[in-house]
Short mmCIF file of C-alpha atoms in Angstrom, two decimals:
data_model
loop_
_atom_site.label_atom_id
_atom_site.label_comp_id
_atom_site.label_asym_id
_atom_site.label_seq_id
_atom_site.Cartn_x
_atom_site.Cartn_y
_atom_site.Cartn_z
CA MET B 1 -15.64 -65.53 11.80
CA ASN B 2 -18.36 -65.45 8.97
CA MET B 3 -19.90 -62.65 10.66
CA ILE B 4 -16.56 -60.87 11.08
CA ARG B 5 -15.61 -61.44 7.74
CA SER B 6 -18.87 -60.15 6.64
CA THR B 7 -19.02 -57.21 8.95
CA THR B 8 -15.17 -56.38 7.43
CA GLN B 9 -16.48 -56.56 4.14
CA SER B 10 -19.20 -54.46 4.55
CA SER B 11 -16.71 -51.78 6.01
CA SER B 12 -14.33 -52.02 3.16
CA SER B 13 -17.39 -51.99 0.72
CA LEU B 14 -18.37 -48.70 2.27
CA ILE B 15 -15.10 -47.03 2.02
CA LEU B 16 -14.59 -47.99 -1.39
CA LEU B 17 -18.16 -46.48 -2.13
CA TYR B 18 -17.31 -43.54 -0.19
CA ALA B 19 -14.04 -42.89 -1.86
CA PHE B 20 -15.78 -43.74 -5.30
CA LEU B 21 -18.30 -40.74 -4.66
CA LEU B 22 -15.44 -38.36 -3.63
CA LEU B 23 -13.51 -39.28 -6.60
CA SER B 24 -16.78 -39.04 -8.83
CA ILE B 25 -17.52 -35.54 -6.96
CA SER B 26 -14.09 -34.48 -7.57
CA LEU B 27 -14.27 -35.47 -11.41
CA VAL B 28 -17.57 -33.52 -12.10
CA THR B 29 -16.37 -30.27 -10.00
CA SER B 30 -12.91 -30.34 -12.09
CA SER B 31 -14.66 -31.00 -15.38
CA SER B 32 -17.23 -28.12 -14.62
CA GLU B 33 -14.51 -25.97 -13.48
CA TYR B 34 -12.46 -27.26 -16.77
CA GLU B 35 -15.52 -26.20 -18.72
CA ASP B 36 -15.81 -22.90 -16.99
CA ASP B 37 -12.23 -21.73 -17.87
CA TYR B 38 -12.82 -23.23 -21.39
CA ASN B 39 -15.50 -20.92 -21.89
CA PHE B 40 -14.07 -17.94 -20.35
CA LEU B 41 -10.92 -18.39 -22.54
CA GLN B 42 -13.28 -18.95 -25.52
CA CYS B 43 -15.05 -15.70 -24.66
CA LEU B 44 -11.74 -13.97 -24.38
CA SER B 45 -10.69 -15.07 -27.52
CA GLN B 46 -14.15 -13.50 -29.27
CA HIS B 47 -13.88 -10.27 -27.59
CA SER B 48 -9.81 -9.67 -27.87
CA ASP B 49 -7.08 -10.30 -30.37
CA PRO B 50 -4.66 -13.29 -30.04
CA SER B 51 -1.73 -11.27 -28.38
CA ILE B 52 -3.83 -11.30 -24.85
CA LEU B 53 -1.88 -13.33 -22.25
CA THR B 54 -3.58 -15.91 -20.09
CA TYR B 55 -2.47 -18.33 -17.57
CA THR B 56 -4.53 -21.39 -15.75
CA SER B 57 -3.54 -23.80 -13.26
CA LYS B 58 -2.82 -26.56 -15.98
CA ASP B 59 0.15 -23.89 -17.23
CA SER B 60 3.71 -24.25 -15.95
CA ASN B 61 4.18 -20.65 -15.25
CA PHE B 62 1.13 -20.19 -13.41
CA SER B 63 2.36 -20.10 -10.05
CA SER B 64 5.27 -18.18 -10.83
CA VAL B 65 2.94 -15.17 -12.74
CA LEU B 66 0.91 -15.28 -9.58
CA PHE B 67 3.67 -15.30 -7.17
CA SER B 68 5.59 -12.51 -9.33
CA THR B 69 3.92 -9.25 -7.56
CA ILE B 70 2.96 -10.55 -4.24
CA GLN B 71 4.60 -9.08 -1.33
CA SER B 72 2.54 -10.16 1.42
CA LEU B 73 3.26 -13.94 1.93
CA ARG B 74 0.57 -14.30 4.48
CA PHE B 75 -1.79 -15.11 1.53
CA TYR B 76 0.29 -17.40 -0.58
CA SER B 77 -0.09 -21.12 0.53
CA PRO B 78 -1.53 -24.05 -0.95
CA ALA B 79 -4.90 -23.76 1.18
CA ILE B 80 -5.84 -20.43 -0.11
CA ARG B 81 -7.60 -20.45 -2.95
CA LYS B 82 -6.06 -19.41 -6.24
CA PRO B 83 -7.49 -17.80 -9.30
CA ARG B 84 -9.21 -19.83 -12.24
CA VAL B 85 -7.25 -17.39 -14.56
CA ILE B 86 -4.70 -14.71 -14.48
CA VAL B 87 -5.14 -12.28 -17.42
CA THR B 88 -1.98 -9.90 -18.07
CA PRO B 89 -3.56 -7.35 -20.57
CA LEU B 90 -1.24 -5.59 -23.14
CA LYS B 91 -4.07 -2.94 -24.08
CA GLU B 92 -7.00 -1.67 -23.14
CA SER B 93 -9.29 -3.83 -25.18
CA HIS B 94 -7.77 -6.72 -23.33
CA VAL B 95 -9.14 -5.20 -20.06
CA GLN B 96 -12.68 -4.72 -21.75
CA ALA B 97 -12.81 -8.31 -22.58
CA SER B 98 -11.91 -9.43 -18.87
CA VAL B 99 -14.41 -7.32 -17.50
CA ILE B 100 -17.34 -8.51 -20.11
CA CYS B 101 -16.20 -12.23 -19.73
CA SER B 102 -15.98 -12.14 -16.28
CA LYS B 103 -19.25 -10.85 -16.03
CA ARG B 104 -20.64 -13.31 -18.27
CA HIS B 105 -19.48 -16.32 -17.01
CA GLY B 106 -19.97 -15.42 -13.30
CA PHE B 107 -15.99 -14.89 -12.06
CA GLN B 108 -15.34 -12.07 -9.71
CA ILE B 109 -12.42 -9.83 -10.74
CA ARG B 110 -9.48 -9.31 -8.84
CA VAL B 111 -7.31 -6.29 -10.23
CA ARG B 112 -3.56 -6.01 -9.02
CA SER B 113 -1.00 -3.39 -10.35
CA GLY B 114 2.29 -3.59 -7.60
CA GLY B 115 0.76 -6.32 -5.45
CA HIS B 116 1.35 -4.47 -2.22
CA ASP B 117 -1.94 -5.31 -0.90
CA TYR B 118 -1.21 -5.85 2.55
CA GLU B 119 -4.38 -8.03 2.85
CA GLY B 120 -3.89 -9.72 -0.47
CA LEU B 121 -7.34 -8.65 -1.74
CA SER B 122 -6.00 -7.96 -4.86
CA TYR B 123 -5.26 -11.41 -5.61
CA VAL B 124 -7.52 -13.47 -3.21
CA SER B 125 -11.34 -14.46 -3.08
CA ASP B 126 -13.52 -16.57 -1.09
CA VAL B 127 -15.43 -17.22 -4.67
CA PRO B 128 -14.44 -18.49 -8.19
CA PHE B 129 -12.29 -15.24 -9.28
CA VAL B 130 -9.79 -14.28 -12.25
CA VAL B 131 -6.92 -12.01 -11.57
CA VAL B 132 -6.42 -9.11 -14.04
CA ASP B 133 -2.65 -8.30 -13.66
CA LEU B 134 -2.07 -4.90 -15.12
CA SER B 135 1.76 -5.13 -14.67
CA ASN B 136 2.38 -5.14 -18.47
CA LEU B 137 0.49 -1.82 -18.93
CA ARG B 138 2.93 0.64 -17.87
CA SER B 139 3.34 3.23 -20.68
CA ILE B 140 4.50 6.69 -19.31
CA LYS B 141 4.25 9.68 -21.46
CA ILE B 142 5.57 12.77 -20.15
CA ASP B 143 5.05 16.42 -21.32
CA VAL B 144 7.46 18.69 -20.35
CA GLU B 145 5.83 21.95 -22.00
CA ASN B 146 2.55 21.43 -20.12
CA SER B 147 3.97 19.52 -16.97
CA THR B 148 1.63 16.73 -17.46
CA ALA B 149 2.00 12.74 -18.15
CA TRP B 150 -0.15 10.07 -19.03
CA VAL B 151 1.14 6.87 -16.78
CA GLU B 152 -0.61 3.44 -17.45
CA SER B 153 -2.11 1.77 -14.31
CA GLY B 154 0.50 -1.14 -14.09
CA ALA B 155 3.85 1.18 -13.76
CA ILE B 156 5.53 1.17 -10.43
CA THR B 157 6.29 4.60 -9.06
CA GLY B 158 9.80 4.36 -9.35
CA GLU B 159 9.69 3.90 -13.26
CA LEU B 160 7.46 7.23 -13.04
CA TYR B 161 10.09 9.03 -10.95
CA TYR B 162 12.63 7.97 -13.48
CA ARG B 163 10.70 8.84 -16.62
CA ILE B 164 9.92 12.26 -15.13
CA ALA B 165 13.66 13.02 -14.19
CA GLU B 166 14.81 11.46 -17.88
CA LYS B 167 12.83 14.56 -19.22
CA SER B 168 13.35 17.27 -16.72
CA ARG B 169 15.32 18.11 -13.81
CA ASN B 170 12.74 20.61 -12.31
CA LEU B 171 9.81 18.35 -12.42
CA GLY B 172 8.55 15.81 -9.90
CA PHE B 173 5.44 14.09 -8.48
CA PRO B 174 3.94 13.98 -5.14
CA SER B 175 3.37 10.23 -4.72
CA VAL B 176 4.56 7.41 -2.45
CA PHE B 177 7.84 6.43 -0.52
CA CYS B 178 8.09 2.88 -2.03
CA PRO B 179 9.19 2.51 -5.47
CA THR B 180 7.78 -0.84 -6.11
CA VAL B 181 4.28 0.35 -5.21
CA GLY B 182 1.66 0.12 -8.68
CA VAL B 183 0.36 3.32 -9.55
CA GLY B 184 -2.99 2.04 -9.95
CA GLY B 185 -3.58 0.80 -6.38
CA SER B 186 -1.83 3.73 -4.70
CA PHE B 187 -3.69 6.59 -7.00
CA GLN B 188 -7.14 4.92 -6.15
CA GLY B 189 -6.48 5.10 -2.42
CA GLY B 190 -4.46 8.49 -2.27
CA GLY B 191 -1.11 7.97 -2.50
CA TYR B 192 1.01 10.34 0.02
CA GLY B 193 4.80 10.85 0.10
CA ASN B 194 7.16 13.50 1.32
CA MET B 195 5.80 16.35 -0.66
CA LEU B 196 2.28 16.02 0.53
CA ARG B 197 2.90 19.09 2.68
CA LYS B 198 3.78 21.01 -0.42
CA TYR B 199 1.44 19.83 -3.30
CA GLY B 200 -0.86 17.24 -1.74
CA LEU B 201 -1.71 13.57 -2.53
CA ALA B 202 -0.97 11.82 -5.91
CA ALA B 203 -4.96 11.62 -6.26
CA ASP B 204 -4.97 15.49 -5.92
CA ASN B 205 -3.11 15.82 -8.62
CA VAL B 206 -4.90 13.41 -11.27
CA ILE B 207 -6.63 15.33 -13.92
CA ASP B 208 -7.89 12.94 -16.22
CA ALA B 209 -8.26 8.91 -16.50
CA ARG B 210 -9.30 6.27 -18.67
CA ILE B 211 -11.53 3.70 -16.93
CA VAL B 212 -13.42 0.33 -18.36
CA ASP B 213 -16.86 0.46 -16.57
CA ALA B 214 -18.64 -2.70 -15.46
CA GLN B 215 -20.27 -2.85 -19.10
CA GLY B 216 -16.60 -2.98 -20.56
CA ARG B 217 -16.80 0.43 -21.66
CA VAL B 218 -13.54 2.70 -21.71
CA LEU B 219 -14.71 6.26 -20.46
CA ASP B 220 -12.54 9.30 -19.87
CA LYS B 221 -13.14 12.11 -17.40
CA GLU B 222 -15.76 13.65 -19.93
CA SER B 223 -17.68 10.74 -20.49
CA MET B 224 -17.50 8.96 -17.19
CA GLY B 225 -18.95 12.18 -15.51
CA GLU B 226 -18.20 14.29 -12.52
CA ASP B 227 -19.09 11.72 -9.66
CA LEU B 228 -17.22 8.52 -11.06
CA PHE B 229 -14.04 10.92 -11.77
CA TRP B 230 -14.59 12.23 -8.14
CA ALA B 231 -15.01 8.54 -6.66
CA ILE B 232 -12.01 6.90 -8.31
CA ARG B 233 -9.16 9.63 -6.69
CA GLY B 234 -9.15 8.43 -3.34
CA GLY B 235 -12.26 6.41 -2.96
CA GLY B 236 -10.88 2.68 -3.60
CA MET B 237 -10.90 0.35 -6.36
CA SER B 238 -14.72 -1.10 -6.94
CA PHE B 239 -15.70 1.12 -9.60
CA GLY B 240 -14.18 -0.20 -12.63
CA ILE B 241 -10.56 -0.64 -14.00
CA VAL B 242 -8.68 2.39 -14.30
CA VAL B 243 -6.22 1.58 -17.34
CA SER B 244 -4.37 4.97 -17.27
CA TRP B 245 -4.32 8.38 -15.40
CA LYS B 246 -3.38 12.09 -16.58
CA ILE B 247 -1.39 13.62 -13.83
CA ARG B 248 -0.16 17.07 -13.14
CA LEU B 249 3.61 17.42 -12.76
CA VAL B 250 4.91 19.43 -9.95
CA TYR B 251 7.89 21.97 -9.69
CA VAL B 252 10.90 20.78 -7.75
CA PRO B 253 13.93 23.02 -7.28
CA THR B 254 17.13 22.18 -9.15
CA ASN B 255 18.67 20.88 -5.85
CA VAL B 256 16.86 19.75 -2.80
CA THR B 257 18.23 18.89 1.01
CA VAL B 258 17.74 15.74 2.99
CA PHE B 259 18.74 14.83 6.80
CA THR B 260 18.07 12.17 8.94
CA ILE B 261 18.63 12.53 12.73
CA ASN B 262 18.60 9.69 14.89
CA LYS B 263 18.03 9.56 18.90
CA ASN B 264 17.62 6.86 21.43
CA LEU B 265 16.15 7.06 24.25
CA ASP B 266 18.95 7.86 26.31
CA GLN B 267 19.10 10.83 24.17
CA GLY B 268 16.02 12.13 24.48
CA ALA B 269 13.96 10.62 21.84
CA THR B 270 10.74 10.76 23.98
CA LYS B 271 10.78 14.73 24.35
CA LEU B 272 12.07 14.66 20.58
CA VAL B 273 8.88 13.05 19.60
CA HIS B 274 6.54 14.89 21.60
CA ARG B 275 8.04 18.19 20.45
CA TRP B 276 7.64 16.85 16.93
CA GLN B 277 4.14 16.44 17.41
CA GLU B 278 3.69 20.10 18.13
CA VAL B 279 5.73 21.32 15.18
CA ALA B 280 5.79 19.21 12.18
CA SER B 281 2.37 19.89 10.69
CA GLU B 282 3.00 23.69 11.12
CA LEU B 283 6.40 24.10 9.47
CA PRO B 284 6.66 25.83 5.92
CA HIS B 285 5.20 23.83 3.25
CA GLU B 286 8.48 22.62 1.82
CA LEU B 287 9.49 20.79 4.57
CA PHE B 288 8.74 17.41 5.55
CA VAL B 289 10.08 15.83 8.68
CA ARG B 290 9.00 12.46 9.35
CA VAL B 291 9.70 10.04 12.30
CA SER B 292 10.32 6.48 12.04
CA ILE B 293 10.37 4.38 15.21
CA SER B 294 12.41 1.16 15.55
CA VAL B 295 14.01 -1.32 18.09
CA VAL B 296 17.56 -1.53 18.60
CA ASN B 297 20.42 -2.74 20.87
CA SER B 298 21.31 -0.50 23.41
CA THR B 299 24.35 1.25 23.71
CA THR B 300 24.93 1.37 27.11
CA LYS B 301 22.91 -1.53 28.66
CA GLU B 302 24.40 -4.80 27.03
CA GLY B 303 21.94 -7.42 26.20
CA GLN B 304 18.96 -5.06 26.41
CA LYS B 305 16.94 -3.23 23.57
CA THR B 306 15.86 0.36 23.62
CA ILE B 307 13.90 2.71 21.14
CA LEU B 308 15.43 4.41 18.07
CA ALA B 309 13.56 7.65 16.94
CA SER B 310 14.68 8.37 13.15
CA PHE B 311 14.05 11.87 11.75
CA PRO B 312 14.28 11.49 7.99
CA SER B 313 13.31 14.77 5.92
CA LEU B 314 13.21 16.42 2.67
CA TYR B 315 13.58 20.00 2.24
CA LEU B 316 12.44 21.74 -1.28
CA GLY B 317 15.37 24.10 -1.05
CA ASN B 318 18.86 24.50 0.08
CA THR B 319 20.68 23.76 3.41
CA GLU B 320 21.30 27.42 4.29
CA ASN B 321 17.45 27.77 4.16
CA LEU B 322 16.73 24.76 6.13
CA LEU B 323 19.39 25.52 8.93
CA ALA B 324 17.48 28.98 9.33
CA VAL B 325 13.74 27.63 9.49
CA MET B 326 15.16 24.48 11.71
CA LYS B 327 16.98 26.99 14.11
CA GLU B 328 13.63 28.97 14.53
CA ARG B 329 11.04 26.13 14.45
CA PHE B 330 12.63 23.01 15.84
CA PRO B 331 15.81 23.86 17.30
CA GLU B 332 15.18 20.91 19.64
CA LEU B 333 16.44 18.56 16.87
CA GLY B 334 19.90 20.16 16.77
CA LEU B 335 20.21 19.79 12.91
CA GLU B 336 23.61 21.05 11.65
CA THR B 337 25.40 21.54 8.38
CA LYS B 338 27.25 18.57 8.54
CA ASP B 339 23.79 16.64 8.91
CA CYS B 340 22.43 18.13 5.57
CA ALA B 341 23.40 17.02 1.93
CA GLU B 342 21.78 18.29 -1.10
CA MET B 343 20.91 16.46 -4.17
CA THR B 344 18.52 16.31 -7.10
CA TRP B 345 15.04 15.49 -6.27
CA ILE B 346 15.32 12.38 -8.02
CA GLN B 347 18.29 11.22 -5.87
CA SER B 348 16.29 12.08 -3.06
CA GLN B 349 14.06 9.32 -3.72
CA LEU B 350 17.06 7.00 -3.51
CA TYR B 351 18.21 8.29 -0.27
CA ILE B 352 14.81 7.81 1.32
CA ASN B 353 14.72 4.07 0.00
CA GLY B 354 18.36 3.66 1.33
CA PHE B 355 20.00 3.35 -1.76
CA PRO B 356 23.35 4.87 -2.76
CA VAL B 357 22.53 8.69 -4.06
CA ASN B 358 25.41 8.73 -6.44
CA GLY B 359 24.36 5.14 -8.01
CA SER B 360 22.51 4.33 -11.00
CA LEU B 361 18.90 5.67 -11.17
CA ASP B 362 18.18 2.22 -13.01
CA ILE B 363 17.32 1.02 -9.18
CA LEU B 364 13.97 2.47 -9.34
CA LEU B 365 12.93 0.47 -12.72
CA SER B 366 13.48 -2.84 -10.58
CA ARG B 367 10.32 -4.54 -9.77
CA ASN B 368 11.79 -6.70 -7.34
CA GLN B 369 10.11 -6.67 -3.84
CA VAL B 370 10.93 -7.69 -0.53
CA LYS B 371 8.31 -10.42 0.29
CA ARG B 372 7.47 -10.74 3.69
CA TYR B 373 4.99 -11.98 6.40
CA ALA B 374 3.44 -8.78 8.11
CA LYS B 375 0.88 -7.18 9.46
CA ILE B 376 -0.25 -3.62 9.42
CA LYS B 377 -2.03 -1.22 10.49
CA SER B 378 -3.15 2.75 10.48
CA ASP B 379 -4.33 5.75 12.66
CA TYR B 380 -4.45 9.41 12.63
CA VAL B 381 -3.70 11.92 15.58
CA LYS B 382 -5.44 14.97 16.13
CA GLU B 383 -4.02 15.81 19.23
CA PRO B 384 -0.29 15.69 20.45
CA ILE B 385 0.25 12.43 22.51
CA PRO B 386 1.49 13.29 26.17
CA GLU B 387 4.81 11.89 26.86
CA THR B 388 3.49 9.26 29.30
CA GLY B 389 1.58 7.75 26.52
CA LEU B 390 4.61 7.72 24.26
CA GLU B 391 6.60 5.82 27.15
CA GLY B 392 4.00 3.41 26.94
CA LEU B 393 4.01 2.97 23.58
CA TRP B 394 7.73 2.31 23.56
CA LYS B 395 7.12 -0.16 26.17
CA LYS B 396 4.66 -1.97 24.15
CA ILE B 397 6.92 -2.06 20.86
CA LEU B 398 9.58 -3.54 23.12
CA GLU B 399 7.43 -6.34 24.03
CA GLU B 400 7.45 -7.64 20.51
CA LYS B 401 9.81 -10.33 19.87
CA SER B 402 9.95 -9.71 16.22
CA VAL B 403 10.35 -6.98 13.86
CA ALA B 404 8.46 -3.91 14.79
CA ARG B 405 8.23 -0.14 13.84
CA MET B 406 6.09 2.70 13.54
CA ASN B 407 6.27 5.73 10.92
CA PHE B 408 4.51 9.14 11.86
CA SER B 409 4.09 10.88 8.65
CA PRO B 410 3.03 15.00 9.32
CA ASN B 411 0.23 16.53 7.79
CA GLY B 412 -0.59 20.44 7.56
CA GLY B 413 0.46 22.57 4.87
CA ARG B 414 -1.61 21.75 1.53
CA MET B 415 -3.06 18.94 3.29
CA ALA B 416 -5.02 21.23 5.33
CA GLU B 417 -6.02 23.66 2.60
CA ILE B 418 -7.76 21.17 0.39
CA SER B 419 -11.39 20.33 1.40
CA GLU B 420 -12.02 17.02 2.52
CA CYS B 421 -15.09 16.87 -0.10
CA GLU B 422 -12.65 17.35 -2.79
CA ILE B 423 -11.92 14.28 -3.39
CA PRO B 424 -12.83 10.96 -1.41
CA PHE B 425 -9.92 11.49 0.94
CA PRO B 426 -11.12 12.59 4.48
CA HIS B 427 -7.75 12.93 6.19
CA ARG B 428 -7.14 16.60 5.83
CA GLN B 429 -7.59 19.53 8.17
CA GLY B 430 -7.37 18.89 12.16
CA ASN B 431 -5.13 15.82 11.60
CA LEU B 432 -1.39 16.54 12.84
CA TYR B 433 -0.23 13.10 11.37
CA SER B 434 -0.66 9.87 10.15
CA ILE B 435 0.62 6.67 12.00
CA GLN B 436 1.66 3.25 10.05
CA TYR B 437 2.17 0.21 12.43
CA VAL B 438 4.02 -2.82 10.95
CA VAL B 439 5.16 -5.84 12.63
CA GLY B 440 6.95 -8.70 10.61
CA TRP B 441 7.81 -12.43 11.41
CA GLU B 442 9.44 -15.22 9.69
CA GLY B 443 7.68 -18.49 9.06
CA ALA B 444 4.38 -19.49 7.25
CA GLY B 445 1.06 -20.49 8.78
CA SER B 446 -1.25 -19.26 11.20
CA GLU B 447 0.37 -20.74 14.26
CA ALA B 448 3.65 -18.35 13.26
CA ALA B 449 1.09 -15.38 12.75
CA GLU B 450 -0.99 -15.66 15.50
CA PRO B 451 1.55 -13.89 18.32
CA HIS B 452 2.37 -11.46 15.91
CA ILE B 453 -1.02 -10.52 15.00
CA ARG B 454 -2.56 -10.44 18.41
CA TRP B 455 0.34 -8.16 19.68
CA MET B 456 -0.73 -5.75 16.76
CA ARG B 457 -4.59 -5.73 17.66
CA GLU B 458 -3.17 -5.13 21.40
CA LEU B 459 -0.90 -2.20 20.15
CA HIS B 460 -3.76 -0.62 18.38
CA GLU B 461 -6.07 -0.96 21.18
CA TYR B 462 -3.50 0.52 23.50
CA MET B 463 -3.27 3.28 21.07
CA THR B 464 -7.41 4.36 21.39
CA PRO B 465 -7.22 7.20 23.64
CA TYR B 466 -4.47 8.88 21.80
CA VAL B 467 -5.96 8.88 18.43
CA SER B 468 -8.90 9.85 16.14
CA ILE B 469 -12.21 8.71 17.54
CA SER B 470 -15.76 8.63 16.07
CA PRO B 471 -15.18 7.67 13.85
CA ARG B 472 -11.54 6.25 14.07
CA GLU B 473 -9.79 7.01 10.79
CA ALA B 474 -7.47 4.47 8.94
CA TYR B 475 -5.74 4.81 5.40
CA LEU B 476 -7.32 3.03 2.56
CA ASN B 477 -4.03 2.14 1.46
CA TYR B 478 -2.81 0.43 4.26
CA ARG B 479 -5.51 -2.81 3.96
CA ASP B 480 -6.64 -3.98 7.30
CA ILE B 481 -9.34 -6.23 7.31
CA ASP B 482 -9.90 -5.95 11.16
CA VAL B 483 -11.30 -2.44 10.52
CA GLY B 484 -15.20 -2.46 11.66
CA GLN B 485 -14.24 -5.07 14.19
CA SER B 486 -13.54 -4.83 17.98
CA ILE B 487 -10.62 -7.07 19.52
CA ASN B 488 -12.55 -9.53 20.17
CA GLY B 489 -14.16 -9.94 16.50
CA THR B 490 -17.62 -8.39 17.53
CA ALA B 491 -18.74 -4.55 17.21
CA THR B 492 -21.67 -2.37 17.42
CA TYR B 493 -22.31 0.13 14.75
CA LEU B 494 -20.41 2.53 16.92
CA GLU B 495 -17.56 0.91 17.91
CA GLY B 496 -16.99 -0.33 14.40
CA MET B 497 -17.04 3.52 12.84
CA PHE B 498 -13.72 3.89 10.87
CA LYS B 499 -13.28 6.61 8.31
CA ARG B 500 -11.21 5.41 5.63
#
């Protein structure tokens, strides 16, 4: 009994000692982290004015600020490392201070503008880090006379479109489809939308910028030099923090024409998509015909699903001219006058996002996002996928039990005329169209995500024979951390080659 009591006491003592050591380590770590955070904040106060806004985990609204512009719910959970500090600059000097102090105190910087990063790279890190959230830097100054504008990186695309339309009915800008995407991230990765065939990418129309470099200096196009100015327009976000951009606005007619044609498999969707591949990149520059693939209930087979191919389109001209072009170049789609609607360019931005075209334009100013669990991938296609390949693709999509869709966006036009060396965006001549793959699901955690992510990777593998190769191309703004890895997580150099 004494031996048992002694052993029990000894075990209890060890447990208490272990618990004490863990607590001591935790307290030391917490104390060290608190000191690091305090020193960082003190540094900020020394290098900026009192108006700078910061949040630490001790602040009651820290979580709400962090969550405010996170779109991908996969990267917001208690298990994922949070930033030590969130800085929300109100002016350039606040960005400078953030860079100087992060460097001085050993924090990595994550920069976010709209929060649409599909892999959470703008607000997740494996090492101690701070988030510089640019959402308060959203000034937009339109110069109608010179058809230019200065826009800060924290503005969303909808705000930019809205402010342009306030000043002119005949000016627009060729940027992304979604109005809640931040300007900063989209411009630095390229930024494409439904005027890319007429005017190229958003990045193609950047003519100046102001960037805070690693030394905390504010540089413009002249002082940063040609190489850095080249790199920030399509080459990603590791060269500094771009605070604002000077852009070239483009001409849009007083009225444009939009239409959407929907066809399921029973209505010949496969042949239409196959034909679309042959003509979409060769149509007049003013015409952008996209394809969106989704799964819907069959109208002829009760309880079954089928594929729906939608053709949402924008023509920078009137209905009469559009019908003449389509009759000559793509009669298979069967476009008629009743399918078309004329409206202003800014109303067409409402149309493509599913908003009422005669509703208030104020919806474009909303920063509210659809938050979701999702995985996204991308590809570029150089040769039409044969009908058998499309049929196999439809079969793969119908296997997914959750929400799956694909978007095909045509190249050609101005995109094929600009050299792939003009800016660091290589997906130009030779590409018929790009593909965006999307799968979404309900439920948090890896167990809920795993079957859908596995399906997405299998779909991507299926597409290998039909898309670009050596290297396989992917769109930088459609973040995908699988890029460079094989399906089993290993890859040779050649297998892992990607062009982004």
